[in-house]
Short mmCIF file of C-alpha atoms and ligand atoms in Angstrom, two decimals:
data_model
loop_
_atom_site.label_atom_id
_atom_site.label_comp_id
_atom_site.label_asym_id
_atom_site.label_seq_id
_atom_site.Cartn_x
_atom_site.Cartn_y
_atom_site.Cartn_z
CA MET A 180 78.16 132.63 113.07
CA SER A 181 77.69 129.11 114.36
CA ILE A 182 80.68 127.12 115.43
CA THR A 183 81.07 123.74 113.86
CA ALA A 184 83.59 120.99 114.27
CA GLN A 185 85.14 122.17 111.05
CA SER A 186 85.45 125.81 112.04
CA VAL A 187 86.88 124.98 115.45
CA TRP A 188 89.37 122.61 113.93
CA ASN A 189 90.37 125.07 111.21
CA ASN A 190 91.19 127.64 113.85
CA CYS A 191 93.19 125.07 115.76
CA LEU A 192 95.08 124.17 112.62
CA ASN A 193 95.95 127.77 111.90
CA PHE A 194 97.41 128.10 115.32
CA ILE A 195 99.27 124.79 115.16
CA LYS A 196 100.63 125.51 111.71
CA ASP A 197 102.33 128.64 112.97
CA ASN A 198 103.98 126.81 115.78
CA ILE A 199 105.47 123.66 114.34
CA GLN A 200 107.68 122.64 111.45
CA PRO A 201 105.87 122.60 108.09
CA GLN A 202 106.85 119.00 107.49
CA ALA A 203 105.47 117.91 110.83
CA TYR A 204 102.32 119.83 110.17
CA LYS A 205 101.85 118.15 106.87
CA THR A 206 102.58 114.69 108.19
CA TRP A 207 100.64 114.77 111.40
CA PHE A 208 97.91 117.38 111.08
CA GLU A 209 96.78 117.52 107.48
CA PRO A 210 95.46 113.96 107.56
CA ILE A 211 93.23 114.68 110.54
CA VAL A 212 89.54 115.15 109.81
CA ALA A 213 87.23 117.01 112.16
CA VAL A 214 84.12 114.90 112.62
CA LYS A 215 81.81 116.43 115.16
CA LEU A 216 81.46 118.78 118.06
CA THR A 217 79.27 117.84 120.98
CA ASP A 218 79.28 119.19 124.54
CA ASN A 219 82.49 121.04 124.04
CA ALA A 220 84.18 117.84 122.86
CA LEU A 221 85.73 117.89 119.43
CA SER A 222 85.95 114.50 117.72
CA VAL A 223 88.68 114.11 115.16
CA GLN A 224 89.39 111.20 112.93
CA VAL A 225 92.96 109.95 112.61
CA PRO A 226 94.23 107.31 110.19
CA SER A 227 95.66 104.81 112.66
CA LYS A 228 96.25 103.93 116.22
CA PHE A 229 99.89 104.67 115.71
CA PHE A 230 98.95 108.11 114.48
CA TYR A 231 96.87 108.72 117.56
CA GLU A 232 99.70 107.66 119.81
CA TRP A 233 102.14 109.83 118.00
CA LEU A 234 99.91 112.86 118.44
CA GLU A 235 99.49 112.07 122.09
CA GLU A 236 103.15 111.71 122.62
CA HIS A 237 104.40 114.67 120.65
CA TYR A 238 101.66 117.18 120.10
CA VAL A 239 99.35 116.93 123.02
CA LYS A 240 100.43 120.22 124.53
CA ILE A 241 99.89 122.24 121.41
CA LEU A 242 96.58 120.50 120.79
CA LYS A 243 95.49 121.39 124.27
CA VAL A 244 96.49 125.02 123.92
CA ALA A 245 94.78 125.33 120.56
CA LEU A 246 91.58 123.67 121.66
CA THR A 247 91.37 125.57 124.92
CA LYS A 248 91.68 128.81 123.01
CA GLU A 249 88.69 127.82 120.92
CA LEU A 250 86.44 126.08 123.40
CA GLY A 251 87.60 127.18 126.83
CA GLU A 252 88.86 125.27 129.82
CA THR A 253 86.32 122.48 129.56
CA ALA A 254 87.40 121.49 126.06
CA LYS A 255 87.85 117.82 125.29
CA LEU A 256 89.41 116.02 122.41
CA VAL A 257 88.12 112.68 121.21
CA TYR A 258 89.99 110.60 118.70
CA ILE A 259 88.32 108.30 116.27
CA ILE A 260 90.63 105.91 114.54
CA LYS A 261 89.68 105.10 111.05
CA MET A 262 91.80 102.70 109.11
CA GLU A 263 91.54 102.56 105.41
CA ASN A 264 93.48 100.16 103.26
CA THR A 265 93.66 97.83 106.16
CA TYR A 266 96.01 95.09 105.27
CA GLY A 267 94.63 91.58 105.37
CA ASN A 268 91.23 92.87 106.35
CA LYS A 269 89.07 94.15 103.57
CA GLN A 270 86.58 95.61 106.00
CA PRO A 271 87.62 99.08 107.13
CA PHE A 272 87.10 99.31 110.81
CA THR A 273 86.52 102.14 113.16
CA GLU A 274 87.88 101.98 116.61
CA ARG A 275 87.40 104.33 119.42
CA ILE A 276 90.30 105.09 121.67
CA PRO A 277 90.48 104.94 124.57
CA SER A 278 88.18 102.02 125.06
CA SER A 279 85.79 101.32 127.93
CA ASN A 280 87.70 102.74 130.89
CA ARG A 281 88.19 106.17 129.40
CA SER A 282 85.57 107.20 126.93
CA SER A 283 87.28 110.39 125.95
CA VAL A 284 90.61 112.00 126.30
CA LYS A 285 90.25 115.18 128.23
CA ALA A 286 92.35 117.94 126.86
CA GLN A 287 93.23 119.05 130.34
CA ASP A 288 94.70 115.80 131.46
CA VAL A 289 96.36 114.37 128.44
CA ASP A 290 99.60 116.18 129.04
CA VAL A 291 100.37 113.73 131.80
CA PRO A 292 102.71 111.33 130.07
CA LEU A 293 100.61 108.48 128.83
CA LYS A 294 103.19 105.89 129.63
CA ASN A 295 102.54 106.23 133.33
CA LYS A 296 98.89 105.73 132.92
CA ASP A 297 98.38 103.25 130.25
CA ARG A 298 101.33 101.53 128.77
CA GLU A 299 99.68 99.74 125.96
CA LEU A 300 98.48 102.92 124.39
CA ARG A 301 101.99 104.05 123.80
CA ASN A 302 103.80 104.19 120.54
CA PRO A 303 103.54 100.63 119.30
CA PHE A 304 106.86 100.54 117.60
CA VAL A 305 109.84 102.72 117.78
CA ILE A 306 111.02 104.37 114.68
CA PRO A 307 114.34 105.57 115.95
CA GLY A 308 115.16 109.08 115.01
CA ILE A 309 111.78 109.86 113.54
CA ARG A 310 110.71 111.03 116.95
CA ASN A 311 112.69 114.10 116.32
CA VAL A 312 110.77 115.86 113.62
CA LYS A 313 113.81 117.65 112.23
CA ILE A 314 115.51 114.43 111.23
CA GLU A 315 112.33 112.73 110.30
CA SER A 316 113.66 111.51 106.99
CA GLN A 317 116.70 109.96 108.63
CA LEU A 318 118.76 111.34 105.81
CA ASN A 319 122.38 112.24 106.22
CA PRO A 320 122.94 115.62 104.53
CA ASN A 321 126.64 114.86 104.26
CA TYR A 322 125.81 112.26 101.68
CA ASN A 323 124.75 114.31 98.71
CA PHE A 324 125.22 114.43 94.97
CA ASP A 325 127.80 117.19 95.15
CA ASN A 326 130.23 114.97 96.95
CA PHE A 327 129.31 111.79 95.15
CA LEU A 328 131.92 111.94 92.43
CA GLU A 329 131.07 110.65 89.03
CA GLY A 330 133.11 108.03 87.23
CA ASP A 331 132.56 105.25 84.72
CA SER A 332 131.93 102.88 87.59
CA ASN A 333 128.88 104.73 88.87
CA ARG A 334 127.61 106.79 85.94
CA LEU A 335 124.45 104.80 85.29
CA ALA A 336 123.44 104.57 88.94
CA ARG A 337 124.22 108.21 89.57
CA SER A 338 122.25 109.45 86.56
CA ALA A 339 119.33 107.21 87.41
CA GLY A 340 119.43 108.62 90.92
CA LEU A 341 119.35 112.16 89.57
CA ALA A 342 116.44 111.30 87.29
CA VAL A 343 114.52 109.82 90.20
CA SER A 344 115.14 112.81 92.41
CA ALA A 345 113.98 115.16 89.68
CA LYS A 346 110.69 113.27 89.37
CA PRO A 347 110.15 110.89 92.26
CA GLY A 348 107.64 108.23 91.31
CA GLY A 349 107.41 109.73 87.86
CA THR A 350 110.06 107.79 85.98
CA SER A 351 110.22 104.18 84.94
CA PHE A 352 113.00 103.73 87.51
CA ASN A 353 110.60 102.53 90.11
CA PRO A 354 111.85 100.84 92.09
CA LEU A 355 115.40 102.01 91.64
CA LEU A 356 117.66 99.25 92.87
CA ILE A 357 121.28 100.20 93.43
CA PHE A 358 123.53 97.23 93.88
CA GLY A 359 127.23 96.63 94.31
CA GLY A 360 129.91 95.40 96.69
CA VAL A 361 130.77 96.66 100.12
CA GLY A 362 131.99 100.24 100.41
CA LEU A 363 131.19 101.26 96.85
CA GLY A 364 128.75 104.02 97.67
CA LYS A 365 125.27 102.45 97.84
CA THR A 366 124.33 104.10 101.09
CA HIS A 367 125.84 107.40 100.01
CA LEU A 368 123.91 107.44 96.75
CA ALA A 369 120.66 106.39 98.41
CA HIS A 370 120.94 109.29 100.85
CA ALA A 371 121.93 111.68 98.07
CA ILE A 372 118.72 110.89 96.20
CA GLY A 373 116.65 111.42 99.32
CA VAL A 374 118.44 114.64 100.22
CA ASP A 375 117.93 116.00 96.72
CA ILE A 376 114.24 115.10 96.77
CA LYS A 377 113.77 116.87 100.11
CA ASP A 378 115.48 119.84 98.58
CA LYS A 379 113.31 119.96 95.52
CA TYR A 380 110.08 118.76 97.10
CA PRO A 381 110.13 119.78 100.76
CA GLU A 382 106.52 118.68 101.19
CA LYS A 383 107.24 115.07 100.31
CA THR A 384 107.63 112.55 103.07
CA VAL A 385 110.93 110.82 102.51
CA LEU A 386 112.11 108.02 104.73
CA TYR A 387 115.48 106.33 104.75
CA ILE A 388 115.69 103.11 106.69
CA SER A 389 117.98 100.12 106.72
CA ALA A 390 116.37 96.79 105.97
CA GLU A 391 117.64 95.66 109.34
CA LYS A 392 115.77 98.36 111.25
CA PHE A 393 112.74 97.84 109.12
CA THR A 394 112.79 94.16 110.06
CA GLN A 395 113.19 94.96 113.72
CA GLN A 396 110.25 97.35 113.67
CA TYR A 397 108.17 94.78 111.93
CA ILE A 398 109.01 92.10 114.48
CA ASP A 399 108.15 94.50 117.28
CA SER A 400 104.87 95.39 115.66
CA VAL A 401 103.92 91.74 115.46
CA LYS A 402 104.81 91.22 119.11
CA LYS A 403 102.68 94.16 120.09
CA ASN A 404 99.87 93.30 117.76
CA ASN A 405 100.32 96.46 115.72
CA ARG A 406 101.10 95.00 112.36
CA ASN A 407 98.43 97.04 110.65
CA ASP A 408 99.73 100.25 112.10
CA PHE A 409 103.19 99.38 110.95
CA ILE A 410 101.96 98.82 107.43
CA HIS A 411 99.81 101.87 107.49
CA PHE A 412 102.66 104.06 108.60
CA TYR A 413 104.84 102.93 105.72
CA GLN A 414 102.01 103.38 103.27
CA LEU A 415 101.94 107.10 104.09
CA ILE A 416 105.44 107.64 102.75
CA ASP A 417 106.11 109.31 99.41
CA VAL A 418 109.69 108.20 98.93
CA LEU A 419 110.79 105.06 100.71
CA ILE A 420 114.49 104.23 100.73
CA ILE A 421 115.44 100.81 102.08
CA ASP A 422 119.13 100.14 102.41
CA ASP A 423 120.66 96.68 102.19
CA VAL A 424 117.59 94.68 101.22
CA GLN A 425 119.70 91.54 101.04
CA PHE A 426 119.17 91.57 104.79
CA LEU A 427 115.62 90.38 104.13
CA SER A 428 116.84 87.04 102.81
CA GLY A 429 115.22 84.17 104.55
CA LYS A 430 112.93 86.49 106.53
CA SER A 431 109.65 85.56 104.96
CA GLY A 432 107.39 87.51 107.32
CA THR A 433 109.21 90.76 106.67
CA GLN A 434 109.32 90.04 102.96
CA ASP A 435 105.60 89.50 102.96
CA VAL A 436 104.86 92.76 104.71
CA PHE A 437 107.31 94.61 102.51
CA PHE A 438 105.62 93.14 99.46
CA HIS A 439 102.32 94.66 100.49
CA ILE A 440 103.84 98.01 101.36
CA PHE A 441 105.72 98.03 98.09
CA ASN A 442 102.59 97.30 96.08
CA HIS A 443 100.66 100.01 97.79
CA LEU A 444 103.36 102.60 97.25
CA HIS A 445 103.98 101.58 93.68
CA GLN A 446 100.31 101.63 92.77
CA ASN A 447 100.02 105.09 94.21
CA GLY A 448 102.91 106.48 92.24
CA LYS A 449 105.24 106.66 95.22
CA GLN A 450 108.95 106.14 94.73
CA VAL A 451 110.82 103.18 96.13
CA ILE A 452 114.62 103.11 96.24
CA LEU A 453 116.46 99.99 97.31
CA THR A 454 120.07 99.03 97.73
CA SER A 455 121.57 95.59 97.85
CA ASP A 456 124.98 93.99 97.80
CA LYS A 457 123.84 91.68 95.01
CA ALA A 458 122.02 91.88 91.71
CA PRO A 459 118.44 90.57 91.89
CA VAL A 460 119.41 87.42 90.00
CA ASP A 461 121.95 86.56 92.67
CA MET A 462 119.76 87.21 95.68
CA GLN A 463 119.06 84.15 97.68
CA ASP A 464 116.09 83.33 99.84
CA ILE A 465 114.09 86.26 98.60
CA GLU A 466 110.64 85.35 97.40
CA GLN A 467 110.13 85.23 93.68
CA ARG A 468 107.28 87.71 93.71
CA LEU A 469 109.49 90.28 95.47
CA LEU A 470 112.39 89.66 93.13
CA SER A 471 110.12 90.19 90.18
CA ARG A 472 109.02 93.52 91.68
CA PHE A 473 112.63 94.53 92.10
CA LYS A 474 113.08 94.02 88.39
CA TRP A 475 110.15 96.24 87.46
CA GLY A 476 112.24 99.35 87.59
CA LEU A 477 115.94 99.76 87.06
CA SER A 478 118.77 97.82 88.64
CA ALA A 479 121.91 99.91 88.45
CA GLU A 480 125.27 98.61 89.52
CA LEU A 481 128.00 100.45 91.37
CA GLN A 482 131.22 98.94 90.15
CA THR A 483 134.68 99.24 91.58
CA PRO A 484 136.01 102.63 90.59
CA ASP A 485 138.93 102.92 88.21
CA PHE A 486 142.20 104.51 89.23
CA GLU A 487 141.27 108.02 88.01
CA THR A 488 138.02 107.98 89.93
CA ARG A 489 139.78 106.77 93.05
CA VAL A 490 142.26 109.61 92.78
CA SER A 491 139.54 112.18 92.29
CA ILE A 492 137.52 110.83 95.22
CA LEU A 493 140.60 111.16 97.42
CA LYS A 494 141.47 114.61 96.18
CA ASN A 495 137.95 115.78 96.70
CA LYS A 496 137.92 114.44 100.22
CA LEU A 497 141.23 116.10 101.08
CA TYR A 498 140.09 119.34 99.53
CA ARG A 499 136.90 119.34 101.58
CA ASP A 500 138.87 118.57 104.73
CA GLY A 501 141.36 121.32 103.93
CA VAL A 502 144.33 118.97 103.91
CA GLU A 503 147.13 119.13 101.42
CA MET A 504 148.93 116.02 100.33
CA PRO A 505 151.50 115.42 97.63
CA ASP A 506 150.12 113.80 94.49
CA ASP A 507 152.48 110.86 94.60
CA ILE A 508 151.12 109.87 98.01
CA ILE A 509 147.53 110.14 96.87
CA GLU A 510 148.36 108.07 93.83
CA TYR A 511 150.16 105.49 95.91
CA VAL A 512 147.11 105.03 98.11
CA ALA A 513 144.74 104.97 95.14
CA LYS A 514 146.90 102.42 93.38
CA ASN A 515 146.98 100.05 96.31
CA ILE A 516 143.46 100.18 97.63
CA LYS A 517 141.19 99.25 94.82
CA SER A 518 138.08 97.48 95.75
CA ASN A 519 136.45 99.57 98.41
CA ILE A 520 135.99 103.33 98.64
CA ARG A 521 135.41 103.21 102.36
CA GLU A 522 138.86 101.67 102.84
CA LEU A 523 140.35 104.19 100.46
CA GLU A 524 139.01 107.01 102.59
CA GLY A 525 139.98 105.18 105.76
CA ALA A 526 143.58 104.89 104.64
CA ILE A 527 143.79 108.60 103.89
CA ILE A 528 142.22 109.48 107.21
CA SER A 529 144.63 107.31 109.13
CA LEU A 530 147.51 108.73 107.15
CA ILE A 531 146.50 112.23 108.15
CA ALA A 532 146.03 111.13 111.74
CA GLN A 533 149.37 109.34 111.89
CA SER A 534 151.19 112.34 110.58
CA SER A 535 149.51 114.83 112.86
CA PHE A 536 149.67 112.75 116.04
CA ASN A 537 153.20 111.59 115.55
CA LYS A 538 154.32 114.80 113.90
CA LYS A 539 155.66 112.73 111.07
CA GLU A 540 155.92 114.06 107.60
CA ILE A 541 153.56 112.39 105.17
CA ASN A 542 155.90 110.58 102.84
CA ILE A 543 155.78 107.41 100.83
CA GLU A 544 157.25 105.41 103.70
CA LEU A 545 154.42 106.37 106.00
CA ALA A 546 151.89 105.82 103.24
CA LYS A 547 153.28 102.33 102.73
CA GLN A 548 152.94 101.46 106.39
CA VAL A 549 149.42 102.73 106.56
CA VAL A 550 148.28 101.08 103.38
CA GLU A 551 149.84 97.80 104.40
CA LYS A 552 148.05 97.86 107.73
CA PHE A 553 144.88 98.81 106.02
CA VAL A 554 144.93 96.11 103.48
CA LYS A 555 145.85 93.58 106.14
CA ASN A 556 143.31 94.92 108.59
CA THR A 557 140.35 94.65 106.38
CA LYS A 558 141.08 91.21 105.09
CA ARG A 559 138.66 88.84 106.70
CA GLU A 560 140.97 85.92 106.49
CA VAL A 561 144.70 86.03 106.07
CA SER A 562 146.02 83.71 103.42
CA ILE A 563 148.28 80.75 104.04
CA ASP A 564 150.86 82.37 101.76
CA TYR A 565 150.79 85.47 103.85
CA ILE A 566 151.25 83.47 107.06
CA GLN A 567 154.26 81.66 105.61
CA LYS A 568 155.72 84.97 104.57
CA VAL A 569 155.29 86.55 107.99
CA VAL A 570 156.65 83.51 109.81
CA SER A 571 159.70 83.20 107.55
CA ASP A 572 160.40 86.94 107.82
CA TYR A 573 160.21 86.66 111.56
CA PHE A 574 162.78 83.87 111.62
CA GLN A 575 164.80 85.55 108.88
CA MET A 576 164.57 82.72 106.42
CA ASP A 577 162.87 82.56 103.08
CA VAL A 578 159.67 80.71 102.33
CA ASP A 579 161.46 78.00 100.38
CA THR A 580 163.55 77.18 103.43
CA LEU A 581 160.47 77.07 105.59
CA GLN A 582 158.86 74.61 103.20
CA SER A 583 161.96 72.47 102.67
CA LYS A 584 162.32 68.90 103.88
CA THR A 585 165.07 69.75 106.31
CA ARG A 586 164.85 68.54 109.91
CA LYS A 587 166.89 71.38 111.37
CA ARG A 588 165.13 72.23 114.56
CA HIS A 589 164.56 75.96 114.05
CA ILE A 590 163.22 75.37 110.55
CA VAL A 591 160.91 72.62 111.72
CA GLN A 592 159.64 74.96 114.41
CA ALA A 593 159.01 77.75 111.94
CA ARG A 594 157.11 75.34 109.71
CA GLN A 595 155.07 74.09 112.62
CA LEU A 596 154.24 77.63 113.64
CA ALA A 597 153.10 78.42 110.10
CA MET A 598 150.83 75.37 110.17
CA PHE A 599 149.50 76.29 113.58
CA PHE A 600 148.59 79.81 112.47
CA ALA A 601 147.13 78.56 109.21
CA LYS A 602 144.82 76.32 111.21
CA LYS A 603 143.97 79.10 113.62
CA LEU A 604 143.49 81.95 111.19
CA THR A 605 142.05 80.38 108.07
CA LYS A 606 139.22 78.06 107.32
CA ALA A 607 141.44 75.72 105.33
CA SER A 608 141.37 72.02 106.11
CA LEU A 609 144.36 70.23 107.62
CA ALA A 610 144.98 68.52 104.30
CA SER A 611 144.91 71.75 102.39
CA ILE A 612 147.21 73.47 104.87
CA GLY A 613 149.63 70.57 104.59
CA SER A 614 149.67 70.64 100.84
CA GLN A 615 150.34 74.40 100.77
CA ILE A 616 153.11 74.30 103.38
CA GLY A 617 155.70 72.08 101.79
CA LYS A 618 153.40 69.29 100.58
CA ARG A 619 152.87 67.60 103.93
CA ASP A 620 149.88 65.44 104.85
CA HIS A 621 147.11 66.27 107.26
CA ALA A 622 148.62 64.17 110.09
CA THR A 623 151.77 66.29 109.99
CA VAL A 624 149.69 69.45 110.33
CA LEU A 625 147.75 68.00 113.23
CA HIS A 626 150.98 67.01 114.92
CA ALA A 627 152.38 70.51 114.33
CA CYS A 628 149.36 72.12 115.98
CA LYS A 629 149.69 69.88 119.04
CA THR A 630 153.40 70.52 119.29
CA VAL A 631 152.91 74.28 119.18
CA ASP A 632 150.24 74.04 121.88
CA ASN A 633 152.53 71.96 124.09
CA LEU A 634 155.65 73.99 123.55
CA SER A 635 153.97 77.30 124.13
CA SER A 636 152.84 76.16 127.56
CA THR A 637 156.23 74.71 128.54
CA ASP A 638 158.83 76.77 126.73
CA LYS A 639 159.10 80.46 127.47
CA GLN A 640 161.07 81.33 124.36
CA PHE A 641 158.61 79.46 122.21
CA ARG A 642 155.67 81.21 123.85
CA LYS A 643 157.26 84.50 122.88
CA TYR A 644 157.38 83.37 119.25
CA VAL A 645 153.69 82.60 119.35
CA GLU A 646 152.86 85.94 120.94
CA ASP A 647 154.97 87.94 118.54
CA LEU A 648 153.55 86.18 115.54
CA THR A 649 150.02 86.51 116.81
CA LYS A 650 150.55 90.25 116.94
CA LYS A 651 152.08 90.43 113.53
CA LEU A 652 149.36 88.37 111.99
CA SER A 653 146.40 89.96 113.70
CA VAL A 654 147.02 93.65 113.10
P1 ADP B 101 128.16 100.94 100.69
O1 ADP B 101 126.84 101.38 101.25
O2 ADP B 101 128.07 100.54 99.25
O3 ADP B 101 128.84 99.91 101.51
P2 ADP B 101 128.93 103.66 101.31
O4 ADP B 101 127.84 104.39 100.63
O5 ADP B 101 128.86 103.54 102.77
O6 ADP B 101 129.12 102.20 100.67
O7 ADP B 101 130.30 104.34 100.85
C1 ADP B 101 131.52 104.15 101.52
C2 ADP B 101 132.28 105.43 101.57
O8 ADP B 101 132.74 105.79 100.29
C3 ADP B 101 131.45 106.59 102.07
O9 ADP B 101 132.23 107.38 102.91
C4 ADP B 101 131.12 107.35 100.80
O10 ADP B 101 130.96 108.73 101.05
C5 ADP B 101 132.32 107.08 99.93
N1 ADP B 101 131.98 107.08 98.50
C6 ADP B 101 131.43 106.07 97.81
N2 ADP B 101 131.27 106.40 96.53
C7 ADP B 101 131.71 107.66 96.40
C8 ADP B 101 131.79 108.58 95.30
N3 ADP B 101 131.39 108.24 94.07
N4 ADP B 101 132.31 109.81 95.55
C9 ADP B 101 132.72 110.13 96.78
N5 ADP B 101 132.66 109.32 97.85
C10 ADP B 101 132.16 108.10 97.68
MG1 MG B 102 125.82 100.71 102.94
#
């Protein structure tokens, strides 16, 4: 029986298949084509330079063992890089790696790390996490459908997600765009779809990536002149999940490359899943042609959950964590934190932590403290009303007194402090601060700010006021 490139390679594949993860085998070995066998050198064709580098970096040992078994110690492996679907270049090109200085890669010396020898042949762009074959998809198994509770606020998006995962690429929900505000479950749902697909179709290549990382990889690929490899890599994926696409706004280069990847995937029946904090109509600085693609499939909104859903999310979380908590506490938290599930969970977690670290009983009092901190904490900007309230509480007066026309020194000081903090902690103009704190004009506010600055550097007692209030207002 004569040995051919094909027969040698088939034997190698059998050996490799038994020794690596099935997914890795499928991704990195199935696409390889054996081309020819001359002088004990097997030439194989790989789809991109990136592919070649990946093999060199991760699979060179096993390739060497397999090939040596077939062809003996003098075996050599030669890669031929054949790019099809080359972006921006209709002409497919064939490139031989390595170029002039090394005409073939010898199986016996390739296990020396390439980076020491020839830097530019290394992995052209880092896909963090994908290096490790086991977490290739970058999916978080803790985000699944089982723990993504259903409610009116997410029913459409959740069902669409289930439909997509039952038949990736085979529904009209392509792309599936999940949109909604911060902390409402976009990332969770996106992972859940991916995890379910991997479960049902283990052979599919699923990749989860944030738009931010995607952008970074793209920029790196341009720097290193590997744009085609970047595109090619993404075109190999069966289910592409890009989180937070609003991040692409204003980034026309990345949008352009994504447009081409998207088209390729879509045309080939591959599934694209996107998330965004805005509906397509509200996205700014995203090219029209991309926006129109986003609308091809389904845009499903995650809305703020109603009270019942919030309670059941909390109960489910506590149940999974094995923590018991009285219903009235759960309901108190659910009633007070409305617009963000992440904060809802955060409040419960800190409640549990508070009670276990400080050995306090979880009661409504503690829940109040935690919720208050939480709501305060997560507010980007404190309001002028809130500042006036904190300052008047601190000086044990009411807000009306603080705003009154009186010239009593301690009231004037309290008012000035409120103005000072309003200037410092909000984006409001001097005029607007003045009008909200007792209908004063902008010059009064300016004067107040200067006075507070002066007094806090000359008057110890006054400095203490500023410090105390800073603490109260910043936690
Ligand atoms: P986003 O990406 O929209 O900002 P995330 O997906 O990060 O939000 O969700 C925030 C938190 O809320 C996560 O811990 C997630 O598990 C949880 N969460 C969101 N929606 C649900 C839901 N329907 N059921 C259970 N947990 C949820
Ligand atoms: Mg998210």
